[in-house]
PDB file of C-alpha atoms in Angstrom:
ATOM      1  CA  MET A   1       4.251 -15.816  16.887  1.00 48.00           C
ATOM      2  CA  SER A   2       6.343 -12.702  17.289  1.00 47.00           C
ATOM      3  CA  THR A   3       4.776  -9.374  18.101  1.00 47.00           C
ATOM      4  CA  VAL A   4       4.791  -6.290  15.900  1.00 49.00           C
ATOM      5  CA  PRO A   5       7.356  -3.806  17.249  1.00 48.00           C
ATOM      6  CA  ALA A   6       6.127  -0.355  18.115  1.00 43.00           C
ATOM      7  CA  SER A   7       7.399   2.594  16.128  1.00 44.00           C
ATOM      8  CA  PRO A   8       8.257   5.746  18.086  1.00 39.00           C
ATOM      9  CA  ALA A   9       5.908   7.947  16.103  1.00 40.00           C
ATOM     10  CA  ALA A  10       3.594   7.968  13.120  1.00 44.00           C
ATOM     11  CA  PRO A  11       4.460  10.144  10.118  1.00 43.00           C
ATOM     12  CA  ALA A  12       3.054  13.633  10.471  1.00 41.00           C
ATOM     13  CA  PRO A  13       2.449  16.005   7.565  1.00 40.00           C
ATOM     14  CA  PRO A  14       4.675  19.079   7.446  1.00 40.00           C
ATOM     15  CA  SER A  15       3.334  22.403   8.588  1.00 41.00           C
ATOM     16  CA  ASP A  16       1.907  24.672   5.895  1.00 44.00           C
ATOM     17  CA  GLY A  17       4.336  27.305   7.098  1.00 46.00           C
ATOM     18  CA  HIS A  18       7.399  25.177   6.417  1.00 49.00           C
ATOM     19  CA  PRO A  19       9.928  27.362   4.590  1.00 47.00           C
ATOM     20  CA  GLY A  20      10.844  24.582   2.159  1.00 54.00           C
ATOM     21  CA  ARG A  21       7.334  24.087   0.759  1.00 64.00           C
ATOM     22  CA  SER A  22       6.700  25.014  -2.861  1.00 79.00           C
ATOM     23  CA  PRO A  23       3.027  25.034  -3.949  1.00 82.00           C
ATOM     24  CA  GLY A  24       3.956  24.554  -7.595  1.00 85.00           C
ATOM     25  CA  VAL A  25       6.125  21.519  -6.933  1.00 90.00           C
ATOM     26  CA  HIS A  26       3.522  19.985  -4.626  1.00 88.00           C
ATOM     27  CA  ALA A  27       0.790  20.551  -7.221  1.00 90.00           C
ATOM     28  CA  ALA A  28       2.853  18.903  -9.981  1.00 91.00           C
ATOM     29  CA  LEU A  29       3.679  15.912  -7.792  1.00 89.00           C
ATOM     30  CA  SER A  30       0.029  15.598  -6.757  1.00 89.00           C
ATOM     31  CA  VAL A  31      -0.974  15.468 -10.427  1.00 91.00           C
ATOM     32  CA  MET A  32       1.592  12.740 -11.153  1.00 87.00           C
ATOM     33  CA  GLU A  33       0.565  10.713  -8.078  1.00 84.00           C
ATOM     34  CA  LEU A  34      -3.076  10.792  -9.155  1.00 86.00           C
ATOM     35  CA  VAL A  35      -2.341   9.989 -12.783  1.00 85.00           C
ATOM     36  CA  VAL A  36      -0.098   7.061 -11.810  1.00 78.00           C
ATOM     37  CA  ALA A  37      -2.663   5.754  -9.302  1.00 73.00           C
ATOM     38  CA  GLN A  38      -5.763   6.077 -11.494  1.00 78.00           C
ATOM     39  CA  GLY A  39      -4.702   6.802 -15.078  1.00 73.00           C
ATOM     40  CA  ARG A  40      -6.667   8.415 -17.914  1.00 83.00           C
ATOM     41  CA  LEU A  41      -7.846  11.476 -16.046  1.00 90.00           C
ATOM     42  CA  GLY A  42      -9.112  14.667 -17.636  1.00 92.00           C
ATOM     43  CA  LEU A  43      -8.613  18.176 -16.319  1.00 93.00           C
ATOM     44  CA  GLY A  44     -12.065  18.055 -14.731  1.00 92.00           C
ATOM     45  CA  ASP A  45     -11.188  14.877 -12.827  1.00 92.00           C
ATOM     46  CA  LEU A  46      -7.907  16.372 -11.636  1.00 93.00           C
ATOM     47  CA  ALA A  47      -9.557  19.646 -10.612  1.00 93.00           C
ATOM     48  CA  ARG A  48     -12.218  17.806  -8.607  1.00 93.00           C
ATOM     49  CA  ASP A  49      -9.847  15.453  -6.822  1.00 90.00           C
ATOM     50  CA  LEU A  50      -7.046  17.958  -6.178  1.00 92.00           C
ATOM     51  CA  ASN A  51      -9.173  21.061  -5.642  1.00 92.00           C
ATOM     52  CA  LEU A  52      -7.002  23.089  -8.016  1.00 92.00           C
ATOM     53  CA  PRO A  53      -8.038  25.485 -10.815  1.00 92.00           C
ATOM     54  CA  LYS A  54      -8.146  24.027 -14.309  1.00 93.00           C
ATOM     55  CA  SER A  55      -5.884  26.807 -15.546  1.00 92.00           C
ATOM     56  CA  THR A  56      -3.175  25.764 -13.083  1.00 93.00           C
ATOM     57  CA  LEU A  57      -3.600  22.105 -13.957  1.00 94.00           C
ATOM     58  CA  HIS A  58      -3.462  22.855 -17.687  1.00 93.00           C
ATOM     59  CA  ARG A  59      -0.039  24.485 -17.279  1.00 93.00           C
ATOM     60  CA  ILE A  60       1.257  21.641 -15.100  1.00 94.00           C
ATOM     61  CA  CYS A  61       0.008  18.957 -17.473  1.00 93.00           C
ATOM     62  CA  ALA A  62       1.480  20.738 -20.502  1.00 93.00           C
ATOM     63  CA  ILE A  63       4.918  20.674 -18.855  1.00 93.00           C
ATOM     64  CA  LEU A  64       4.545  17.012 -17.828  1.00 92.00           C
ATOM     65  CA  VAL A  65       3.604  16.060 -21.394  1.00 91.00           C
ATOM     66  CA  ASP A  66       6.466  18.115 -22.844  1.00 90.00           C
ATOM     67  CA  ARG A  67       8.977  16.436 -20.524  1.00 88.00           C
ATOM     68  CA  GLY A  68       7.636  12.913 -21.154  1.00 84.00           C
ATOM     69  CA  TRP A  69       6.182  12.351 -17.680  1.00 86.00           C
ATOM     70  CA  ALA A  70       2.616  12.166 -18.990  1.00 88.00           C
ATOM     71  CA  ILE A  71       0.825  11.619 -22.295  1.00 87.00           C
ATOM     72  CA  ARG A  72      -2.476  13.118 -23.450  1.00 89.00           C
ATOM     73  CA  ASP A  73      -4.903  11.049 -25.501  1.00 86.00           C
ATOM     74  CA  ASP A  74      -7.242  12.317 -28.203  1.00 82.00           C
ATOM     75  CA  GLN A  75     -10.001  12.827 -25.610  1.00 88.00           C
ATOM     76  CA  GLY A  76      -7.837  15.093 -23.475  1.00 90.00           C
ATOM     77  CA  ARG A  77      -7.164  12.566 -20.725  1.00 91.00           C
ATOM     78  CA  TYR A  78      -3.759  12.107 -19.123  1.00 91.00           C
ATOM     79  CA  GLU A  79      -1.880   8.950 -18.215  1.00 85.00           C
ATOM     80  CA  PRO A  80       1.732   8.127 -17.245  1.00 81.00           C
ATOM     81  CA  GLY A  81       4.357   8.858 -19.880  1.00 79.00           C
ATOM     82  CA  VAL A  82       7.491   6.945 -20.746  1.00 65.00           C
ATOM     83  CA  ARG A  83       9.625   8.623 -18.062  1.00 72.00           C
ATOM     84  CA  ALA A  84       7.150   7.757 -15.287  1.00 71.00           C
ATOM     85  CA  ILE A  85       6.917   4.180 -16.568  1.00 58.00           C
ATOM     86  CA  GLY A  86      10.718   4.016 -16.698  1.00 53.00           C
ATOM     87  CA  LEU A  87      10.945   4.899 -13.015  1.00 61.00           C
ATOM     88  CA  GLY A  88       8.533   2.097 -12.177  1.00 59.00           C
ATOM     89  CA  SER A  89      10.687  -0.401 -14.070  1.00 53.00           C
ATOM     90  CA  ARG A  90      13.566   0.365 -11.688  1.00 55.00           C
ATOM     91  CA  ALA A  91      11.536  -0.681  -8.636  1.00 58.00           C
ATOM     92  CA  GLY A  92      12.868  -4.228  -8.942  1.00 53.00           C
ATOM     93  CA  ASP A  93      16.377  -2.898  -8.314  1.00 58.00           C
ATOM     94  CA  LEU A  94      15.475  -1.578  -4.856  1.00 73.00           C
ATOM     95  CA  PRO A  95      17.079  -3.648  -2.078  1.00 83.00           C
ATOM     96  CA  ILE A  96      13.784  -4.254  -0.303  1.00 87.00           C
ATOM     97  CA  VAL A  97      12.139  -5.476  -3.531  1.00 87.00           C
ATOM     98  CA  SER A  98      14.970  -7.822  -4.531  1.00 87.00           C
ATOM     99  CA  GLY A  99      15.091  -9.049  -0.934  1.00 91.00           C
ATOM    100  CA  PHE A 100      11.323  -9.625  -1.007  1.00 94.00           C
ATOM    101  CA  ARG A 101      11.543 -11.868  -4.070  1.00 92.00           C
ATOM    102  CA  HIS A 102      14.219 -13.996  -2.393  1.00 93.00           C
ATOM    103  CA  ALA A 103      12.438 -14.126   0.969  1.00 95.00           C
ATOM    104  CA  VAL A 104       9.092 -15.360  -0.417  1.00 96.00           C
ATOM    105  CA  SER A 105      10.469 -17.941  -2.872  1.00 95.00           C
ATOM    106  CA  THR A 106       9.821 -20.857  -0.507  1.00 94.00           C
ATOM    107  CA  LEU A 107       6.342 -19.525   0.284  1.00 95.00           C
ATOM    108  CA  MET A 108       5.546 -19.354  -3.446  1.00 95.00           C
ATOM    109  CA  THR A 109       6.882 -22.859  -4.107  1.00 96.00           C
ATOM    110  CA  ARG A 110       4.988 -24.387  -1.218  1.00 96.00           C
ATOM    111  CA  TYR A 111       1.594 -22.694  -1.695  1.00 97.00           C
ATOM    112  CA  ASP A 112       1.552 -21.063  -5.168  1.00 96.00           C
ATOM    113  CA  GLU A 113      -0.480 -18.083  -3.957  1.00 96.00           C
ATOM    114  CA  THR A 114       0.004 -14.403  -4.816  1.00 96.00           C
ATOM    115  CA  VAL A 115       2.373 -12.621  -2.436  1.00 97.00           C
ATOM    116  CA  CYS A 116       2.753  -8.826  -2.373  1.00 95.00           C
ATOM    117  CA  LEU A 117       5.050  -6.253  -0.810  1.00 94.00           C
ATOM    118  CA  ALA A 118       3.199  -3.153   0.401  1.00 92.00           C
ATOM    119  CA  VAL A 119       4.151   0.180   1.934  1.00 89.00           C
ATOM    120  CA  LEU A 120       2.086   2.814   3.682  1.00 89.00           C
ATOM    121  CA  ASP A 121       1.311   5.934   1.651  1.00 83.00           C
ATOM    122  CA  GLY A 122      -0.633   8.387   3.804  1.00 81.00           C
ATOM    123  CA  GLN A 123      -3.917   6.661   4.685  1.00 88.00           C
ATOM    124  CA  GLU A 124      -3.483   3.971   2.019  1.00 89.00           C
ATOM    125  CA  SER A 125      -1.535   0.768   1.582  1.00 91.00           C
ATOM    126  CA  VAL A 126       0.059   0.430  -1.867  1.00 87.00           C
ATOM    127  CA  PHE A 127       1.573  -2.649  -3.498  1.00 89.00           C
ATOM    128  CA  VAL A 128       5.148  -2.025  -4.700  1.00 85.00           C
ATOM    129  CA  ALA A 129       6.054  -5.590  -5.759  1.00 90.00           C
ATOM    130  CA  ILE A 130       4.060  -8.739  -6.579  1.00 93.00           C
ATOM    131  CA  GLU A 131       4.864 -12.417  -7.043  1.00 94.00           C
ATOM    132  CA  GLU A 132       1.939 -13.925  -8.967  1.00 94.00           C
ATOM    133  CA  THR A 133       0.358 -17.336  -8.506  1.00 94.00           C
ATOM    134  CA  THR A 134       0.011 -19.621 -11.520  1.00 94.00           C
ATOM    135  CA  GLN A 135      -3.485 -20.667 -10.445  1.00 92.00           C
ATOM    136  CA  PRO A 136      -6.346 -19.526 -12.700  1.00 90.00           C
ATOM    137  CA  VAL A 137      -8.518 -18.304  -9.809  1.00 83.00           C
ATOM    138  CA  ARG A 138      -6.583 -15.446  -8.233  1.00 83.00           C
ATOM    139  CA  LEU A 139      -6.686 -11.869  -7.020  1.00 79.00           C
ATOM    140  CA  GLN A 140      -6.454  -9.530  -9.999  1.00 80.00           C
ATOM    141  CA  THR A 141      -3.962  -6.981  -8.750  1.00 81.00           C
ATOM    142  CA  TRP A 142      -1.070  -4.828  -9.899  1.00 81.00           C
ATOM    143  CA  VAL A 143       1.883  -2.802  -8.658  1.00 83.00           C
ATOM    144  CA  GLY A 144       0.453   0.515  -7.520  1.00 80.00           C
ATOM    145  CA  ARG A 145      -2.874  -0.903  -6.367  1.00 84.00           C
ATOM    146  CA  ARG A 146      -4.128   0.919  -3.282  1.00 87.00           C
ATOM    147  CA  SER A 147      -6.482   0.085  -0.453  1.00 92.00           C
ATOM    148  CA  PRO A 148      -7.487   1.917   2.728  1.00 94.00           C
ATOM    149  CA  ALA A 149      -4.896   1.273   5.410  1.00 95.00           C
ATOM    150  CA  PHE A 150      -7.511   0.789   8.141  1.00 97.00           C
ATOM    151  CA  ALA A 151      -9.204  -1.969   6.104  1.00 96.00           C
ATOM    152  CA  SER A 152      -6.323  -3.940   4.551  1.00 97.00           C
ATOM    153  CA  ALA A 153      -4.111  -6.510   6.257  1.00 97.00           C
ATOM    154  CA  SER A 154      -0.957  -4.766   5.032  1.00 97.00           C
ATOM    155  CA  GLY A 155      -2.184  -1.373   6.188  1.00 96.00           C
ATOM    156  CA  ARG A 156      -3.136  -2.707   9.603  1.00 97.00           C
ATOM    157  CA  VAL A 157       0.332  -4.202  10.047  1.00 97.00           C
ATOM    158  CA  CYS A 158       1.827  -0.769   9.414  1.00 96.00           C
ATOM    159  CA  LEU A 159      -0.716   1.087  11.570  1.00 97.00           C
ATOM    160  CA  ALA A 160      -0.118  -1.316  14.463  1.00 97.00           C
ATOM    161  CA  ALA A 161       3.284   0.351  14.885  1.00 95.00           C
ATOM    162  CA  TRP A 162       1.661   3.761  15.401  1.00 95.00           C
ATOM    163  CA  PRO A 163       0.872   5.135  18.863  1.00 95.00           C
ATOM    164  CA  ALA A 164      -2.827   4.938  19.711  1.00 95.00           C
ATOM    165  CA  GLU A 165      -3.168   8.728  19.750  1.00 95.00           C
ATOM    166  CA  ALA A 166      -1.781   8.981  16.223  1.00 94.00           C
ATOM    167  CA  VAL A 167      -4.302   6.407  14.961  1.00 95.00           C
ATOM    168  CA  ALA A 168      -7.118   8.300  16.690  1.00 95.00           C
ATOM    169  CA  ALA A 169      -5.987  11.606  15.190  1.00 94.00           C
ATOM    170  CA  GLU A 170      -5.816  10.120  11.689  1.00 93.00           C
ATOM    171  CA  PHE A 171      -8.997   8.036  11.645  1.00 94.00           C
ATOM    172  CA  GLY A 172     -11.224   9.286  14.458  1.00 90.00           C
ATOM    173  CA  GLY A 173     -14.439  11.155  13.741  1.00 86.00           C
ATOM    174  CA  ARG A 174     -15.139   9.691  10.311  1.00 88.00           C
ATOM    175  CA  ALA A 175     -16.887   6.662   8.879  1.00 93.00           C
ATOM    176  CA  LEU A 176     -14.573   3.678   8.490  1.00 96.00           C
ATOM    177  CA  ILE A 177     -16.166   1.617   5.724  1.00 96.00           C
ATOM    178  CA  THR A 178     -14.156  -1.126   4.014  1.00 96.00           C
ATOM    179  CA  PRO A 179     -14.197  -1.573   0.202  1.00 94.00           C
ATOM    180  CA  THR A 180     -16.677  -4.453   0.597  1.00 94.00           C
ATOM    181  CA  GLY A 181     -19.005  -2.361   2.750  1.00 95.00           C
ATOM    182  CA  ARG A 182     -18.262  -3.445   6.321  1.00 94.00           C
ATOM    183  CA  ARG A 183     -18.525  -0.489   8.665  1.00 95.00           C
ATOM    184  CA  LEU A 184     -16.265  -0.445  11.699  1.00 95.00           C
ATOM    185  CA  ARG A 185     -18.171   0.646  14.800  1.00 91.00           C
ATOM    186  CA  SER A 186     -15.731   3.476  15.450  1.00 91.00           C
ATOM    187  CA  VAL A 187     -12.030   4.126  15.795  1.00 95.00           C
ATOM    188  CA  ALA A 188     -12.302   2.081  19.009  1.00 95.00           C
ATOM    189  CA  GLU A 189     -12.854  -1.060  16.905  1.00 96.00           C
ATOM    190  CA  LEU A 190      -9.805  -0.154  14.830  1.00 97.00           C
ATOM    191  CA  HIS A 191      -7.793   0.100  18.057  1.00 97.00           C
ATOM    192  CA  GLU A 192      -9.013  -3.393  19.005  1.00 97.00           C
ATOM    193  CA  ILE A 193      -7.967  -4.776  15.624  1.00 97.00           C
ATOM    194  CA  LEU A 194      -4.518  -3.192  15.838  1.00 97.00           C
ATOM    195  CA  GLU A 195      -4.022  -4.489  19.373  1.00 97.00           C
ATOM    196  CA  GLY A 196      -4.678  -7.976  18.028  1.00 97.00           C
ATOM    197  CA  VAL A 197      -2.074  -7.425  15.297  1.00 97.00           C
ATOM    198  CA  ARG A 198       0.508  -6.377  17.903  1.00 97.00           C
ATOM    199  CA  ARG A 199      -0.314  -9.427  19.999  1.00 97.00           C
ATOM    200  CA  ASP A 200      -0.248 -11.964  17.150  1.00 96.00           C
ATOM    201  CA  GLY A 201       2.516 -10.515  14.998  1.00 96.00           C
ATOM    202  CA  PHE A 202       0.356 -10.621  11.863  1.00 97.00           C
ATOM    203  CA  ALA A 203      -2.892  -9.226  10.456  1.00 98.00           C
ATOM    204  CA  GLU A 204      -5.672 -11.176   8.759  1.00 97.00           C
ATOM    205  CA  ASN A 205      -8.432  -9.912   6.518  1.00 94.00           C
ATOM    206  CA  HIS A 206     -11.531 -11.877   5.586  1.00 95.00           C
ATOM    207  CA  GLU A 207     -13.310 -10.325   2.589  1.00 94.00           C
ATOM    208  CA  GLU A 208     -12.901  -6.711   3.737  1.00 95.00           C
ATOM    209  CA  THR A 209     -10.997  -5.455   0.686  1.00 93.00           C
ATOM    210  CA  ALA A 210     -12.432  -7.847  -1.924  1.00 93.00           C
ATOM    211  CA  THR A 211     -15.270 -10.364  -1.879  1.00 94.00           C
ATOM    212  CA  GLY A 212     -14.023 -13.932  -1.760  1.00 95.00           C
ATOM    213  CA  LEU A 213     -10.502 -12.934  -0.701  1.00 95.00           C
ATOM    214  CA  TYR A 214      -8.497 -13.890   2.379  1.00 97.00           C
ATOM    215  CA  THR A 215      -5.270 -11.992   3.071  1.00 97.00           C
ATOM    216  CA  ALA A 216      -2.657 -12.202   5.795  1.00 98.00           C
ATOM    217  CA  SER A 217       0.214  -9.807   6.343  1.00 98.00           C
ATOM    218  CA  VAL A 218       3.383  -9.528   8.441  1.00 98.00           C
ATOM    219  CA  PRO A 219       5.693  -6.574   9.048  1.00 97.00           C
ATOM    220  CA  VAL A 220       9.153  -5.984   7.613  1.00 96.00           C
ATOM    221  CA  VAL A 221      11.243  -4.131  10.193  1.00 95.00           C
ATOM    222  CA  ASN A 222      14.724  -2.653  10.268  1.00 92.00           C
ATOM    223  CA  GLN A 223      17.303  -3.051  13.037  1.00 92.00           C
ATOM    224  CA  ASN A 224      15.660  -0.229  15.018  1.00 90.00           C
ATOM    225  CA  GLY A 225      12.311  -2.023  14.992  1.00 91.00           C
ATOM    226  CA  THR A 226      10.694   0.453  12.585  1.00 92.00           C
ATOM    227  CA  VAL A 227       8.132  -1.047  10.223  1.00 94.00           C
ATOM    228  CA  LEU A 228       9.354  -0.489   6.656  1.00 92.00           C
ATOM    229  CA  ALA A 229       6.766  -2.502   4.715  1.00 93.00           C
ATOM    230  CA  ALA A 230       4.426  -5.482   4.870  1.00 96.00           C
ATOM    231  CA  VAL A 231       4.486  -8.876   3.149  1.00 97.00           C
ATOM    232  CA  THR A 232       0.984 -10.029   2.255  1.00 97.00           C
ATOM    233  CA  VAL A 233      -0.342 -13.326   0.917  1.00 97.00           C
ATOM    234  CA  CYS A 234      -3.611 -13.175  -1.059  1.00 96.00           C
ATOM    235  CA  VAL A 235      -5.729 -16.334  -1.275  1.00 96.00           C
ATOM    236  CA  PRO A 236      -9.261 -16.962  -2.569  1.00 96.00           C
ATOM    237  CA  THR A 237     -11.423 -18.059   0.349  1.00 95.00           C
ATOM    238  CA  SER A 238     -12.218 -21.266  -1.564  1.00 95.00           C
ATOM    239  CA  ARG A 239      -8.596 -22.371  -1.046  1.00 96.00           C
ATOM    240  CA  ILE A 240      -8.418 -21.655   2.701  1.00 95.00           C
ATOM    241  CA  ASP A 241      -9.129 -24.162   5.450  1.00 96.00           C
ATOM    242  CA  PRO A 242      -7.881 -24.190   9.061  1.00 96.00           C
ATOM    243  CA  VAL A 243      -4.889 -26.439   8.369  1.00 97.00           C
ATOM    244  CA  ARG A 244      -3.740 -24.535   5.256  1.00 97.00           C
ATOM    245  CA  ARG A 245      -4.294 -21.206   6.994  1.00 97.00           C
ATOM    246  CA  GLN A 246      -2.013 -22.169   9.884  1.00 97.00           C
ATOM    247  CA  GLY A 247       0.707 -23.399   7.547  1.00 97.00           C
ATOM    248  CA  LEU A 248       0.498 -20.195   5.496  1.00 97.00           C
ATOM    249  CA  LEU A 249       0.724 -18.032   8.607  1.00 97.00           C
ATOM    250  CA  ASP A 250       3.730 -19.913   9.979  1.00 97.00           C
ATOM    251  CA  ASP A 251       5.616 -19.674   6.685  1.00 97.00           C
ATOM    252  CA  LEU A 252       4.557 -16.065   6.126  1.00 98.00           C
ATOM    253  CA  VAL A 253       5.925 -15.065   9.535  1.00 97.00           C
ATOM    254  CA  ALA A 254       9.167 -16.868   8.678  1.00 97.00           C
ATOM    255  CA  ALA A 255       9.398 -15.052   5.317  1.00 97.00           C
ATOM    256  CA  GLY A 256       8.776 -11.690   6.975  1.00 97.00           C
ATOM    257  CA  GLY A 257      11.449 -12.404   9.545  1.00 96.00           C
ATOM    258  CA  GLY A 258      13.922 -13.396   6.844  1.00 96.00           C
ATOM    259  CA  LEU A 259      13.290 -10.246   4.836  1.00 96.00           C
ATOM    260  CA  SER A 260      13.595  -8.133   7.995  1.00 96.00           C
ATOM    261  CA  ARG A 261      17.043  -9.603   8.626  1.00 95.00           C
ATOM    262  CA  ASP A 262      18.082  -9.016   5.013  1.00 93.00           C
ATOM    263  CA  VAL A 263      17.095  -5.334   5.072  1.00 91.00           C
ATOM    264  CA  ALA A 264      17.853  -4.566   8.719  1.00 92.00           C
ATOM    265  CA  TRP A 265      20.319  -1.877   7.591  1.00 89.00           C
ATOM    266  CA  LEU A 266      17.724   0.119   5.651  1.00 85.00           C
ATOM    267  CA  PRO A 267      16.675   3.451   7.216  1.00 79.00           C
ATOM    268  CA  ALA A 268      13.048   4.223   7.947  1.00 69.00           C
ATOM    269  CA  PHE A 269      11.051   5.636   5.062  1.00 57.00           C
ATOM    270  CA  HIS A 270       7.462   6.384   4.262  1.00 49.00           C
ATOM    271  CA  ALA A 271       5.431   8.239   1.680  1.00 44.00           C
ATOM    272  CA  LYS A 272       3.148  11.178   2.423  1.00 42.00           C
ATOM    273  CA  ARG A 273       0.335  12.339   0.194  1.00 40.00           C
ATOM    274  CA  GLN A 274      -0.221  16.088   0.354  1.00 36.00           C
TER     275      GLN A 274
END
């Protein structure tokens, strides 16, 4: 198996004193990010999660509704409007997404399991494209679904490219509890996990993001060795045995390598949540 290439540095948030920062723009984008991620949020929900006054949020939401970026239901809750949905429909035109669908076609034909493309967004991994299995027992997921980067296979693939000090700065000093309730001992255990990802060239996850779910993930890298995204296969644990697992991993690594070659020209990118 190939090893995960190291990235020169992890993304760092801009300084609060940056001359280009605009509080109003950041607040509006934060509202849209939350509405897209969770949907049907009232002003109280937005105020609690964003720590902004309701009066400010009311003005922002009124503009978003007026411009078609959000809609307001009869209970005063907000969800994505037609313009936000329209942007999402263009995701399939992105080179990395169209390349993903081509790269995993053999994997889908051979195993008929759900395969996802994920990117790192702050401290979360988010699915940006999905190829669904036809099997009735499957992971119920969607484009835009998020999971903690330290807990998910896709997130760990991305974090494995970070320097150890960046991982410690981001995740040290707080409880690291996966969505299914497993508590990592400390950031030291996360370092051990990421070292294994670098060594093996892939990450595995056994029921840490969802009960009864096995996932494996490999990096997508550009010609400079920067991790752009992760390709993840999602399989119910009832359909995993040692022989099938090894075949999946071998073909997943091959698919990730193929996609990396197809998008080698893409520049590095990442998303930052403010």
